[in-house]
């Protein structure tokens, strides 16, 4: 690697890391500007455009990096020495805690603001996020074989845990209840949701 390409790589990484930091600290992606990113990365705006083409492309790249980093939390689901219900709970606790570091990220995913260049890239994203592993774990718990029902169950469990957690961490939102710790929420959900399987 030449000195010039090393500098480009370092600068590009620095810009991307600055965008990631702003995603973590800003209230909404719409509040992140190229000027804020440039100031944090100690570069000029033209250099950001050179490396990424636009703010949207940079933010999109940063969001994909964040999503890929959550893949690590799925590793618990691969540990077959732990009973499936306990694996799913451990995964959910770890995943909620990871996601809550970047609440704006979930909002952007919900809005459909992460775009993929091709079907291959989207397929790769879906595989790396581990949704198949979650469905397989639910299948192991319930014995359900219908993929549509498994997907529905996965989405219901996801919504039941993540929605209250995200609402509780929002600023300027008066919540009508004091959320109990995530572990207790999951125990309560599983006790009722999976009752007929035990």
Short mmCIF file of N, CA and C in Angstrom, two decimals:
data_model
loop_
_atom_site.label_atom_id
_atom_site.label_comp_id
_atom_site.label_asym_id
_atom_site.label_seq_id
_atom_site.Cartn_x
_atom_site.Cartn_y
_atom_site.Cartn_z
N UNK A 1 0.85 -1.18 0.00
CA UNK A 1 0.00 0.00 0.00
C UNK A 1 0.89 1.24 0.00
N UNK A 2 0.64 2.18 -0.89
CA UNK A 2 1.43 3.39 -0.97
C UNK A 2 1.06 4.33 0.18
N UNK A 3 1.97 5.30 0.43
CA UNK A 3 1.72 6.26 1.50
C UNK A 3 0.43 7.04 1.24
N UNK A 4 0.17 7.39 -0.03
CA UNK A 4 -1.05 8.13 -0.39
C UNK A 4 -2.30 7.30 -0.12
N UNK A 5 -2.27 6.01 -0.51
CA UNK A 5 -3.44 5.17 -0.28
C UNK A 5 -3.62 4.86 1.20
N UNK A 6 -2.52 4.77 1.96
CA UNK A 6 -2.63 4.60 3.41
C UNK A 6 -3.30 5.81 4.05
N UNK A 7 -2.90 7.01 3.60
CA UNK A 7 -3.50 8.24 4.12
C UNK A 7 -4.99 8.31 3.78
N UNK A 8 -5.33 7.93 2.52
CA UNK A 8 -6.73 7.92 2.11
C UNK A 8 -7.54 6.97 2.98
N UNK A 9 -6.98 5.77 3.24
CA UNK A 9 -7.66 4.76 4.04
C UNK A 9 -7.87 5.27 5.46
N UNK A 10 -6.83 5.89 6.03
CA UNK A 10 -6.92 6.44 7.39
C UNK A 10 -7.94 7.57 7.45
N UNK A 11 -7.90 8.46 6.47
CA UNK A 11 -8.84 9.59 6.43
C UNK A 11 -10.27 9.10 6.29
N UNK A 12 -10.48 8.14 5.39
CA UNK A 12 -11.83 7.61 5.18
C UNK A 12 -12.35 6.95 6.47
N UNK A 13 -11.49 6.18 7.13
CA UNK A 13 -11.87 5.54 8.40
C UNK A 13 -12.18 6.56 9.48
N UNK A 14 -11.40 7.63 9.53
CA UNK A 14 -11.61 8.69 10.50
C UNK A 14 -12.96 9.38 10.26
N UNK A 15 -13.28 9.63 9.00
CA UNK A 15 -14.57 10.25 8.66
C UNK A 15 -15.71 9.33 9.06
N UNK A 16 -15.58 8.04 8.74
CA UNK A 16 -16.62 7.06 9.07
C UNK A 16 -16.80 6.96 10.59
N UNK A 17 -15.69 6.93 11.33
CA UNK A 17 -15.78 6.86 12.80
C UNK A 17 -16.43 8.12 13.38
N UNK A 18 -16.17 9.27 12.78
CA UNK A 18 -16.79 10.51 13.23
C UNK A 18 -18.29 10.48 13.00
N UNK A 19 -18.69 9.96 11.84
CA UNK A 19 -20.13 9.81 11.55
C UNK A 19 -20.77 8.86 12.56
N UNK A 20 -20.11 7.77 12.88
CA UNK A 20 -20.63 6.80 13.86
C UNK A 20 -20.80 7.46 15.23
N UNK A 21 -19.83 8.26 15.61
CA UNK A 21 -19.91 8.95 16.91
C UNK A 21 -21.09 9.92 16.94
N UNK A 22 -21.31 10.62 15.83
CA UNK A 22 -22.44 11.55 15.78
C UNK A 22 -23.78 10.81 15.77
N UNK A 23 -23.83 9.66 15.13
CA UNK A 23 -25.06 8.86 15.15
C UNK A 23 -25.39 8.48 16.59
N UNK A 24 -24.36 8.20 17.36
CA UNK A 24 -24.56 7.80 18.76
C UNK A 24 -25.03 8.98 19.62
N UNK A 25 -24.52 10.18 19.33
CA UNK A 25 -24.77 11.30 20.23
C UNK A 25 -25.84 12.27 19.77
N UNK A 26 -26.13 12.34 18.49
CA UNK A 26 -27.12 13.29 17.98
C UNK A 26 -28.53 12.74 18.13
N UNK A 27 -29.50 13.64 18.23
CA UNK A 27 -30.92 13.28 18.26
C UNK A 27 -31.43 13.23 16.83
N UNK A 28 -31.29 12.11 16.18
CA UNK A 28 -31.81 11.96 14.81
C UNK A 28 -30.77 12.25 13.75
N UNK A 29 -30.81 11.47 12.69
CA UNK A 29 -29.85 11.63 11.60
C UNK A 29 -30.00 12.96 10.89
N UNK A 30 -31.20 13.51 10.93
CA UNK A 30 -31.41 14.79 10.25
C UNK A 30 -30.60 15.91 10.90
N UNK A 31 -30.15 15.71 12.15
CA UNK A 31 -29.34 16.72 12.83
C UNK A 31 -27.85 16.56 12.57
N UNK A 32 -27.47 15.51 11.87
CA UNK A 32 -26.07 15.31 11.52
C UNK A 32 -25.81 16.03 10.20
N UNK A 33 -24.83 16.91 10.21
CA UNK A 33 -24.48 17.65 9.00
C UNK A 33 -23.07 17.30 8.57
N UNK A 34 -22.77 17.59 7.31
CA UNK A 34 -21.41 17.38 6.82
C UNK A 34 -20.43 18.25 7.60
N UNK A 35 -20.84 19.44 7.97
CA UNK A 35 -19.96 20.32 8.73
C UNK A 35 -19.63 19.72 10.11
N UNK A 36 -20.62 19.13 10.77
CA UNK A 36 -20.37 18.49 12.07
C UNK A 36 -19.41 17.31 11.91
N UNK A 37 -19.64 16.51 10.88
CA UNK A 37 -18.76 15.36 10.63
C UNK A 37 -17.35 15.85 10.33
N UNK A 38 -17.24 16.84 9.46
CA UNK A 38 -15.92 17.38 9.08
C UNK A 38 -15.19 17.93 10.30
N UNK A 39 -15.91 18.66 11.15
CA UNK A 39 -15.28 19.23 12.34
C UNK A 39 -14.77 18.13 13.27
N UNK A 40 -15.59 17.11 13.48
CA UNK A 40 -15.18 16.02 14.37
C UNK A 40 -14.03 15.22 13.79
N UNK A 41 -14.03 15.04 12.46
CA UNK A 41 -12.96 14.27 11.80
C UNK A 41 -11.73 15.12 11.50
N UNK A 42 -11.86 16.44 11.71
CA UNK A 42 -10.78 17.38 11.43
C UNK A 42 -10.35 17.34 9.95
N UNK A 43 -11.37 17.36 9.08
CA UNK A 43 -11.15 17.40 7.63
C UNK A 43 -12.09 18.45 7.04
N UNK A 44 -11.92 18.73 5.76
CA UNK A 44 -12.87 19.66 5.14
C UNK A 44 -14.00 18.87 4.46
N UNK A 45 -15.09 19.56 4.20
CA UNK A 45 -16.28 18.92 3.63
C UNK A 45 -15.98 18.29 2.28
N UNK A 46 -15.11 18.93 1.50
CA UNK A 46 -14.77 18.40 0.17
C UNK A 46 -14.15 17.01 0.28
N UNK A 47 -13.38 16.77 1.33
CA UNK A 47 -12.76 15.46 1.52
C UNK A 47 -13.81 14.39 1.82
N UNK A 48 -14.86 14.75 2.53
CA UNK A 48 -15.95 13.81 2.80
C UNK A 48 -16.64 13.45 1.48
N UNK A 49 -16.92 14.46 0.68
CA UNK A 49 -17.54 14.21 -0.63
C UNK A 49 -16.64 13.38 -1.53
N UNK A 50 -15.34 13.60 -1.45
CA UNK A 50 -14.38 12.82 -2.26
C UNK A 50 -14.46 11.34 -1.89
N UNK A 51 -14.48 11.06 -0.59
CA UNK A 51 -14.45 9.65 -0.14
C UNK A 51 -15.80 8.97 -0.21
N UNK A 52 -16.89 9.71 0.02
CA UNK A 52 -18.21 9.06 0.13
C UNK A 52 -19.24 9.54 -0.89
N UNK A 53 -19.01 10.66 -1.53
CA UNK A 53 -19.92 11.14 -2.55
C UNK A 53 -21.01 12.05 -2.04
N UNK A 54 -21.52 11.78 -0.84
CA UNK A 54 -22.58 12.61 -0.27
C UNK A 54 -22.76 12.24 1.21
N UNK A 55 -23.47 13.09 1.91
CA UNK A 55 -23.79 12.81 3.31
C UNK A 55 -24.63 11.54 3.42
N UNK A 56 -25.62 11.39 2.53
CA UNK A 56 -26.49 10.21 2.59
C UNK A 56 -25.70 8.92 2.42
N UNK A 57 -24.74 8.92 1.49
CA UNK A 57 -23.94 7.71 1.28
C UNK A 57 -23.05 7.42 2.48
N UNK A 58 -22.50 8.46 3.09
CA UNK A 58 -21.68 8.29 4.29
C UNK A 58 -22.52 7.75 5.43
N UNK A 59 -23.67 8.35 5.67
CA UNK A 59 -24.54 7.90 6.77
C UNK A 59 -24.99 6.46 6.51
N UNK A 60 -25.33 6.15 5.27
CA UNK A 60 -25.74 4.79 4.92
C UNK A 60 -24.62 3.79 5.23
N UNK A 61 -23.40 4.16 4.88
CA UNK A 61 -22.25 3.29 5.15
C UNK A 61 -22.06 3.11 6.66
N UNK A 62 -22.19 4.20 7.41
CA UNK A 62 -22.04 4.13 8.87
C UNK A 62 -23.11 3.24 9.48
N UNK A 63 -24.34 3.36 9.01
CA UNK A 63 -25.43 2.53 9.54
C UNK A 63 -25.18 1.05 9.25
N UNK A 64 -24.65 0.75 8.07
CA UNK A 64 -24.35 -0.66 7.75
C UNK A 64 -23.24 -1.20 8.65
N UNK A 65 -22.26 -0.35 8.97
CA UNK A 65 -21.18 -0.76 9.88
C UNK A 65 -21.77 -1.08 11.26
N UNK A 66 -22.67 -0.23 11.72
CA UNK A 66 -23.32 -0.47 13.02
C UNK A 66 -24.11 -1.76 13.03
N UNK A 67 -24.88 -1.98 11.97
CA UNK A 67 -25.67 -3.21 11.90
C UNK A 67 -24.79 -4.44 11.91
N UNK A 68 -23.69 -4.38 11.18
CA UNK A 68 -22.77 -5.52 11.15
C UNK A 68 -22.16 -5.76 12.52
N UNK A 69 -21.93 -4.68 13.28
CA UNK A 69 -21.33 -4.85 14.61
C UNK A 69 -22.29 -5.56 15.56
N UNK A 70 -23.59 -5.46 15.31
CA UNK A 70 -24.56 -6.15 16.17
C UNK A 70 -24.53 -7.66 15.95
N UNK A 71 -23.91 -8.10 14.87
CA UNK A 71 -23.84 -9.53 14.55
C UNK A 71 -23.21 -10.31 15.69
N UNK A 72 -22.29 -9.68 16.38
CA UNK A 72 -21.60 -10.31 17.50
C UNK A 72 -22.58 -10.81 18.57
N UNK A 73 -23.67 -10.07 18.75
CA UNK A 73 -24.63 -10.46 19.78
C UNK A 73 -25.37 -11.74 19.43
N UNK A 74 -25.36 -12.11 18.15
CA UNK A 74 -26.06 -13.32 17.73
C UNK A 74 -25.29 -14.60 18.06
N UNK A 75 -24.00 -14.47 18.42
CA UNK A 75 -23.18 -15.64 18.68
C UNK A 75 -23.72 -16.49 19.82
N UNK A 76 -24.39 -15.85 20.79
CA UNK A 76 -24.96 -16.60 21.91
C UNK A 76 -25.96 -17.64 21.42
N UNK A 77 -26.66 -17.34 20.31
CA UNK A 77 -27.66 -18.27 19.79
C UNK A 77 -27.02 -19.51 19.18
N UNK A 78 -25.73 -19.45 18.90
CA UNK A 78 -25.01 -20.61 18.35
C UNK A 78 -24.57 -21.59 19.43
N UNK A 79 -24.64 -21.19 20.70
CA UNK A 79 -24.17 -22.03 21.79
C UNK A 79 -25.25 -23.05 22.17
N UNK A 80 -25.21 -24.20 21.53
CA UNK A 80 -26.24 -25.22 21.72
C UNK A 80 -26.17 -25.93 23.07
N UNK A 81 -25.13 -25.64 23.86
CA UNK A 81 -25.06 -26.24 25.20
C UNK A 81 -26.02 -25.54 26.17
N UNK A 82 -26.53 -24.39 25.78
CA UNK A 82 -27.50 -23.65 26.60
C UNK A 82 -28.91 -23.97 26.08
N UNK A 83 -29.88 -24.25 26.96
CA UNK A 83 -31.25 -24.52 26.50
C UNK A 83 -31.76 -23.36 25.63
N UNK A 84 -32.60 -23.66 24.63
CA UNK A 84 -33.00 -22.64 23.65
C UNK A 84 -33.67 -21.40 24.24
N UNK A 85 -34.52 -21.59 25.24
CA UNK A 85 -35.20 -20.44 25.84
C UNK A 85 -34.20 -19.51 26.53
N UNK A 86 -33.23 -20.10 27.22
CA UNK A 86 -32.20 -19.31 27.89
C UNK A 86 -31.29 -18.62 26.88
N UNK A 87 -30.99 -19.31 25.76
CA UNK A 87 -30.19 -18.70 24.68
C UNK A 87 -30.89 -17.48 24.13
N UNK A 88 -32.20 -17.64 23.85
CA UNK A 88 -32.97 -16.55 23.27
C UNK A 88 -33.02 -15.36 24.24
N UNK A 89 -33.21 -15.65 25.52
CA UNK A 89 -33.26 -14.57 26.51
C UNK A 89 -31.91 -13.86 26.59
N UNK A 90 -30.81 -14.63 26.67
CA UNK A 90 -29.48 -14.01 26.76
C UNK A 90 -29.19 -13.16 25.53
N UNK A 91 -29.60 -13.67 24.36
CA UNK A 91 -29.42 -12.89 23.14
C UNK A 91 -30.20 -11.58 23.22
N UNK A 92 -31.48 -11.67 23.62
CA UNK A 92 -32.33 -10.48 23.63
C UNK A 92 -31.81 -9.42 24.59
N UNK A 93 -31.35 -9.85 25.76
CA UNK A 93 -30.80 -8.89 26.73
C UNK A 93 -29.59 -8.19 26.12
N UNK A 94 -28.69 -8.96 25.55
CA UNK A 94 -27.48 -8.39 24.97
C UNK A 94 -27.82 -7.49 23.78
N UNK A 95 -28.75 -7.92 22.95
CA UNK A 95 -29.12 -7.16 21.76
C UNK A 95 -29.81 -5.84 22.14
N UNK A 96 -30.73 -5.90 23.08
CA UNK A 96 -31.40 -4.67 23.53
C UNK A 96 -30.38 -3.67 24.06
N UNK A 97 -29.47 -4.15 24.89
CA UNK A 97 -28.46 -3.26 25.45
C UNK A 97 -27.56 -2.65 24.36
N UNK A 98 -27.24 -3.43 23.32
CA UNK A 98 -26.44 -2.91 22.21
C UNK A 98 -27.22 -1.88 21.41
N UNK A 99 -28.46 -2.20 21.10
CA UNK A 99 -29.28 -1.31 20.29
C UNK A 99 -29.56 0.00 21.02
N UNK A 100 -29.74 -0.06 22.33
CA UNK A 100 -30.07 1.15 23.08
C UNK A 100 -28.92 2.16 23.11
N UNK A 101 -27.72 1.69 22.77
CA UNK A 101 -26.61 2.64 22.64
C UNK A 101 -26.83 3.55 21.43
N UNK A 102 -27.58 3.05 20.44
CA UNK A 102 -27.84 3.81 19.21
C UNK A 102 -29.34 3.81 18.91
N UNK A 103 -30.15 4.44 19.75
CA UNK A 103 -31.61 4.39 19.52
C UNK A 103 -32.01 4.99 18.17
N UNK A 104 -31.26 5.94 17.68
CA UNK A 104 -31.56 6.54 16.37
C UNK A 104 -31.43 5.55 15.24
N UNK A 105 -30.57 4.56 15.42
CA UNK A 105 -30.36 3.55 14.39
C UNK A 105 -31.63 2.77 14.14
N UNK A 106 -32.30 2.36 15.19
CA UNK A 106 -33.54 1.58 15.05
C UNK A 106 -34.60 2.42 14.34
N UNK A 107 -34.66 3.69 14.69
CA UNK A 107 -35.63 4.59 14.04
C UNK A 107 -35.37 4.66 12.54
N UNK A 108 -34.10 4.73 12.15
CA UNK A 108 -33.76 4.83 10.73
C UNK A 108 -34.06 3.53 9.99
N UNK A 109 -33.83 2.40 10.65
CA UNK A 109 -34.16 1.12 10.03
C UNK A 109 -35.67 1.05 9.80
N UNK A 110 -36.43 1.47 10.81
CA UNK A 110 -37.89 1.47 10.70
C UNK A 110 -38.39 2.36 9.58
N UNK A 111 -37.69 3.46 9.32
CA UNK A 111 -38.08 4.37 8.24
C UNK A 111 -37.65 3.85 6.88
N UNK A 112 -36.83 2.79 6.86
CA UNK A 112 -36.33 2.29 5.59
C UNK A 112 -35.20 3.14 5.03
N UNK A 113 -34.45 3.81 5.91
CA UNK A 113 -33.41 4.73 5.46
C UNK A 113 -32.06 4.07 5.21
N UNK A 114 -32.00 2.75 5.29
CA UNK A 114 -30.76 2.08 4.95
C UNK A 114 -30.97 1.40 3.62
N UNK A 115 -30.16 1.77 2.64
CA UNK A 115 -30.35 1.21 1.30
C UNK A 115 -29.21 0.25 0.97
N UNK A 116 -29.50 -0.68 0.10
CA UNK A 116 -28.53 -1.68 -0.31
C UNK A 116 -28.33 -1.58 -1.81
N UNK A 117 -27.09 -1.78 -2.23
CA UNK A 117 -26.72 -1.62 -3.64
C UNK A 117 -27.31 -2.73 -4.53
N UNK A 118 -27.49 -3.92 -3.97
CA UNK A 118 -27.94 -5.04 -4.78
C UNK A 118 -28.67 -6.06 -3.92
N UNK A 119 -29.30 -7.02 -4.58
CA UNK A 119 -29.97 -8.10 -3.84
C UNK A 119 -28.95 -8.92 -3.07
N UNK A 120 -27.75 -9.10 -3.66
CA UNK A 120 -26.70 -9.87 -2.98
C UNK A 120 -26.32 -9.19 -1.66
N UNK A 121 -26.16 -7.86 -1.69
CA UNK A 121 -25.80 -7.13 -0.49
C UNK A 121 -26.90 -7.25 0.56
N UNK A 122 -28.17 -7.17 0.14
CA UNK A 122 -29.29 -7.30 1.06
C UNK A 122 -29.33 -8.70 1.66
N UNK A 123 -29.15 -9.73 0.82
CA UNK A 123 -29.14 -11.11 1.29
C UNK A 123 -28.02 -11.30 2.32
N UNK A 124 -26.85 -10.75 2.01
CA UNK A 124 -25.71 -10.85 2.92
C UNK A 124 -26.03 -10.16 4.25
N UNK A 125 -26.67 -9.00 4.19
CA UNK A 125 -27.06 -8.28 5.40
C UNK A 125 -28.00 -9.14 6.24
N UNK A 126 -29.01 -9.70 5.61
CA UNK A 126 -29.98 -10.51 6.35
C UNK A 126 -29.31 -11.72 7.00
N UNK A 127 -28.37 -12.34 6.28
CA UNK A 127 -27.68 -13.50 6.85
C UNK A 127 -26.78 -13.08 8.00
N UNK A 128 -26.10 -11.95 7.87
CA UNK A 128 -25.18 -11.55 8.93
C UNK A 128 -25.90 -11.02 10.15
N UNK A 129 -27.13 -10.55 10.00
CA UNK A 129 -27.84 -10.08 11.19
C UNK A 129 -28.41 -11.24 12.00
N UNK A 130 -28.49 -12.42 11.43
CA UNK A 130 -28.85 -13.58 12.21
C UNK A 130 -30.33 -13.86 12.39
N UNK A 131 -31.19 -13.26 11.56
CA UNK A 131 -32.62 -13.51 11.72
C UNK A 131 -32.95 -15.00 11.57
N UNK A 132 -32.22 -15.69 10.74
CA UNK A 132 -32.44 -17.13 10.56
C UNK A 132 -32.17 -17.87 11.87
N UNK A 133 -31.13 -17.46 12.58
CA UNK A 133 -30.78 -18.11 13.85
C UNK A 133 -31.88 -17.89 14.89
N UNK A 134 -32.46 -16.69 14.90
CA UNK A 134 -33.55 -16.42 15.84
C UNK A 134 -34.74 -17.33 15.53
N UNK A 135 -35.10 -17.41 14.25
CA UNK A 135 -36.23 -18.26 13.88
C UNK A 135 -35.94 -19.72 14.23
N UNK A 136 -34.70 -20.17 14.00
CA UNK A 136 -34.34 -21.55 14.33
C UNK A 136 -34.45 -21.80 15.83
N UNK A 137 -34.08 -20.81 16.63
CA UNK A 137 -34.17 -20.96 18.09
C UNK A 137 -35.63 -21.02 18.53
N UNK A 138 -36.47 -20.19 17.93
CA UNK A 138 -37.91 -20.23 18.25
C UNK A 138 -38.49 -21.58 17.81
N UNK A 139 -38.05 -22.07 16.67
CA UNK A 139 -38.51 -23.38 16.19
C UNK A 139 -38.11 -24.47 17.18
N UNK A 140 -36.90 -24.36 17.72
CA UNK A 140 -36.42 -25.33 18.71
C UNK A 140 -37.26 -25.28 19.98
N UNK A 141 -37.67 -24.09 20.38
CA UNK A 141 -38.48 -23.92 21.59
C UNK A 141 -39.90 -24.45 21.38
N UNK A 142 -40.47 -24.14 20.21
CA UNK A 142 -41.89 -24.41 19.99
C UNK A 142 -42.20 -25.66 19.18
N UNK A 143 -41.25 -26.10 18.35
CA UNK A 143 -41.51 -27.20 17.44
C UNK A 143 -42.26 -26.77 16.19
N UNK A 144 -42.57 -25.48 16.08
CA UNK A 144 -43.28 -24.94 14.91
C UNK A 144 -42.41 -25.09 13.66
N UNK A 145 -43.03 -25.53 12.56
CA UNK A 145 -42.28 -25.74 11.32
C UNK A 145 -42.63 -24.74 10.22
N UNK A 146 -43.77 -24.11 10.32
CA UNK A 146 -44.21 -23.17 9.29
C UNK A 146 -43.35 -21.91 9.34
N UNK A 147 -42.58 -21.61 8.26
CA UNK A 147 -41.68 -20.45 8.28
C UNK A 147 -42.41 -19.12 8.44
N UNK A 148 -43.63 -19.02 7.93
CA UNK A 148 -44.38 -17.77 8.07
C UNK A 148 -44.79 -17.55 9.52
N UNK A 149 -45.19 -18.60 10.19
CA UNK A 149 -45.56 -18.49 11.61
C UNK A 149 -44.32 -18.18 12.44
N UNK A 150 -43.19 -18.82 12.13
CA UNK A 150 -41.95 -18.55 12.85
C UNK A 150 -41.53 -17.09 12.68
N UNK A 151 -41.67 -16.58 11.47
CA UNK A 151 -41.33 -15.18 11.22
C UNK A 151 -42.25 -14.26 12.03
N UNK A 152 -43.54 -14.57 12.02
CA UNK A 152 -44.51 -13.78 12.78
C UNK A 152 -44.16 -13.81 14.27
N UNK A 153 -43.82 -14.98 14.79
CA UNK A 153 -43.47 -15.10 16.20
C UNK A 153 -42.22 -14.27 16.51
N UNK A 154 -41.25 -14.34 15.63
CA UNK A 154 -40.02 -13.57 15.83
C UNK A 154 -40.35 -12.07 15.90
N UNK A 155 -41.20 -11.61 15.00
CA UNK A 155 -41.56 -10.19 14.97
C UNK A 155 -42.36 -9.79 16.21
N UNK A 156 -43.24 -10.67 16.67
CA UNK A 156 -44.03 -10.36 17.87
C UNK A 156 -43.14 -10.27 19.11
N UNK A 157 -42.22 -11.21 19.25
CA UNK A 157 -41.31 -11.19 20.39
C UNK A 157 -40.44 -9.94 20.33
N UNK A 158 -39.94 -9.66 19.15
CA UNK A 158 -39.11 -8.48 18.94
C UNK A 158 -39.86 -7.21 19.36
N UNK A 159 -41.07 -7.05 18.88
CA UNK A 159 -41.85 -5.85 19.18
C UNK A 159 -42.17 -5.76 20.67
N UNK A 160 -42.49 -6.88 21.28
CA UNK A 160 -42.88 -6.88 22.69
C UNK A 160 -41.74 -6.44 23.61
N UNK A 161 -40.52 -6.69 23.21
CA UNK A 161 -39.37 -6.32 24.04
C UNK A 161 -38.76 -5.00 23.61
N UNK A 162 -38.58 -4.80 22.31
CA UNK A 162 -37.84 -3.63 21.85
C UNK A 162 -38.66 -2.34 21.91
N UNK A 163 -39.94 -2.41 21.63
CA UNK A 163 -40.74 -1.18 21.64
C UNK A 163 -40.74 -0.51 23.02
N UNK A 164 -41.05 -1.23 24.10
CA UNK A 164 -41.02 -0.57 25.42
C UNK A 164 -39.63 -0.06 25.78
N UNK A 165 -38.60 -0.80 25.42
CA UNK A 165 -37.23 -0.38 25.74
C UNK A 165 -36.87 0.91 25.02
N UNK A 166 -37.23 0.99 23.75
CA UNK A 166 -36.94 2.20 22.98
C UNK A 166 -37.75 3.39 23.46
N UNK A 167 -39.00 3.15 23.80
CA UNK A 167 -39.84 4.25 24.30
C UNK A 167 -39.31 4.77 25.64
N UNK A 168 -38.84 3.86 26.47
CA UNK A 168 -38.36 4.26 27.79
C UNK A 168 -37.09 5.10 27.71
N UNK A 169 -36.30 4.94 26.65
CA UNK A 169 -35.05 5.70 26.57
C UNK A 169 -35.20 6.99 25.78
N UNK A 170 -36.39 7.25 25.21
CA UNK A 170 -36.60 8.48 24.44
C UNK A 170 -36.65 9.68 25.36
N UNK A 171 -36.03 10.76 24.90
CA UNK A 171 -36.11 12.01 25.64
C UNK A 171 -37.46 12.65 25.34
N UNK A 172 -37.94 13.41 26.29
CA UNK A 172 -39.19 14.17 26.12
C UNK A 172 -40.42 13.29 25.89
N UNK A 173 -40.38 12.05 26.36
CA UNK A 173 -41.55 11.19 26.23
C UNK A 173 -41.96 10.80 27.65
N UNK A 174 -43.15 11.18 28.04
CA UNK A 174 -43.62 10.76 29.35
C UNK A 174 -44.26 9.39 29.17
N UNK A 175 -43.71 8.44 29.85
CA UNK A 175 -44.16 7.07 29.71
C UNK A 175 -45.19 6.78 30.79
N UNK A 176 -46.17 5.96 30.49
CA UNK A 176 -47.25 5.72 31.44
C UNK A 176 -46.92 4.64 32.47
N UNK A 177 -45.72 4.07 32.36
CA UNK A 177 -45.31 3.08 33.35
C UNK A 177 -43.81 3.14 33.51
N UNK A 178 -43.35 2.69 34.65
CA UNK A 178 -41.91 2.59 34.87
C UNK A 178 -41.47 1.21 34.41
N UNK A 179 -40.71 1.16 33.32
CA UNK A 179 -40.33 -0.16 32.81
C UNK A 179 -39.49 -0.94 33.81
N UNK A 180 -39.80 -2.21 33.90
CA UNK A 180 -39.02 -3.08 34.77
C UNK A 180 -37.76 -3.50 34.01
N UNK A 181 -36.76 -4.04 34.69
CA UNK A 181 -35.52 -4.44 34.00
C UNK A 181 -35.82 -5.40 32.84
N UNK A 182 -35.01 -5.31 31.81
CA UNK A 182 -35.22 -6.06 30.58
C UNK A 182 -35.30 -7.56 30.83
N UNK A 183 -34.49 -8.07 31.76
CA UNK A 183 -34.51 -9.51 32.07
C UNK A 183 -35.88 -9.94 32.58
N UNK A 184 -36.47 -9.11 33.43
CA UNK A 184 -37.79 -9.42 33.97
C UNK A 184 -38.87 -9.33 32.90
N UNK A 185 -38.75 -8.33 32.02
CA UNK A 185 -39.70 -8.21 30.91
C UNK A 185 -39.69 -9.47 30.05
N UNK A 186 -38.48 -9.96 29.76
CA UNK A 186 -38.34 -11.15 28.91
C UNK A 186 -38.91 -12.37 29.63
N UNK A 187 -38.60 -12.52 30.91
CA UNK A 187 -39.14 -13.66 31.68
C UNK A 187 -40.67 -13.64 31.62
N UNK A 188 -41.26 -12.48 31.84
CA UNK A 188 -42.71 -12.36 31.83
C UNK A 188 -43.27 -12.71 30.45
N UNK A 189 -42.66 -12.16 29.41
CA UNK A 189 -43.11 -12.45 28.04
C UNK A 189 -43.02 -13.95 27.75
N UNK A 190 -41.87 -14.55 28.03
CA UNK A 190 -41.68 -15.97 27.73
C UNK A 190 -42.63 -16.85 28.51
N UNK A 191 -42.86 -16.47 29.78
CA UNK A 191 -43.76 -17.25 30.64
C UNK A 191 -45.15 -17.33 30.00
N UNK A 192 -45.59 -16.28 29.39
CA UNK A 192 -46.92 -16.25 28.78
C UNK A 192 -46.90 -16.68 27.31
N UNK A 193 -45.90 -16.22 26.60
CA UNK A 193 -45.87 -16.46 25.15
C UNK A 193 -45.60 -17.93 24.83
N UNK A 194 -44.72 -18.56 25.59
CA UNK A 194 -44.36 -19.95 25.32
C UNK A 194 -45.06 -20.94 26.23
N UNK A 195 -46.05 -20.49 27.01
CA UNK A 195 -46.71 -21.35 28.00
C UNK A 195 -47.23 -22.64 27.42
N UNK A 196 -47.82 -22.60 26.24
CA UNK A 196 -48.43 -23.82 25.70
C UNK A 196 -47.39 -24.83 25.22
N UNK A 197 -46.12 -24.44 25.17
CA UNK A 197 -45.08 -25.36 24.70
C UNK A 197 -44.39 -26.09 25.85
N UNK A 198 -44.81 -25.78 27.08
CA UNK A 198 -44.15 -26.43 28.23
C UNK A 198 -45.16 -27.02 29.18
#
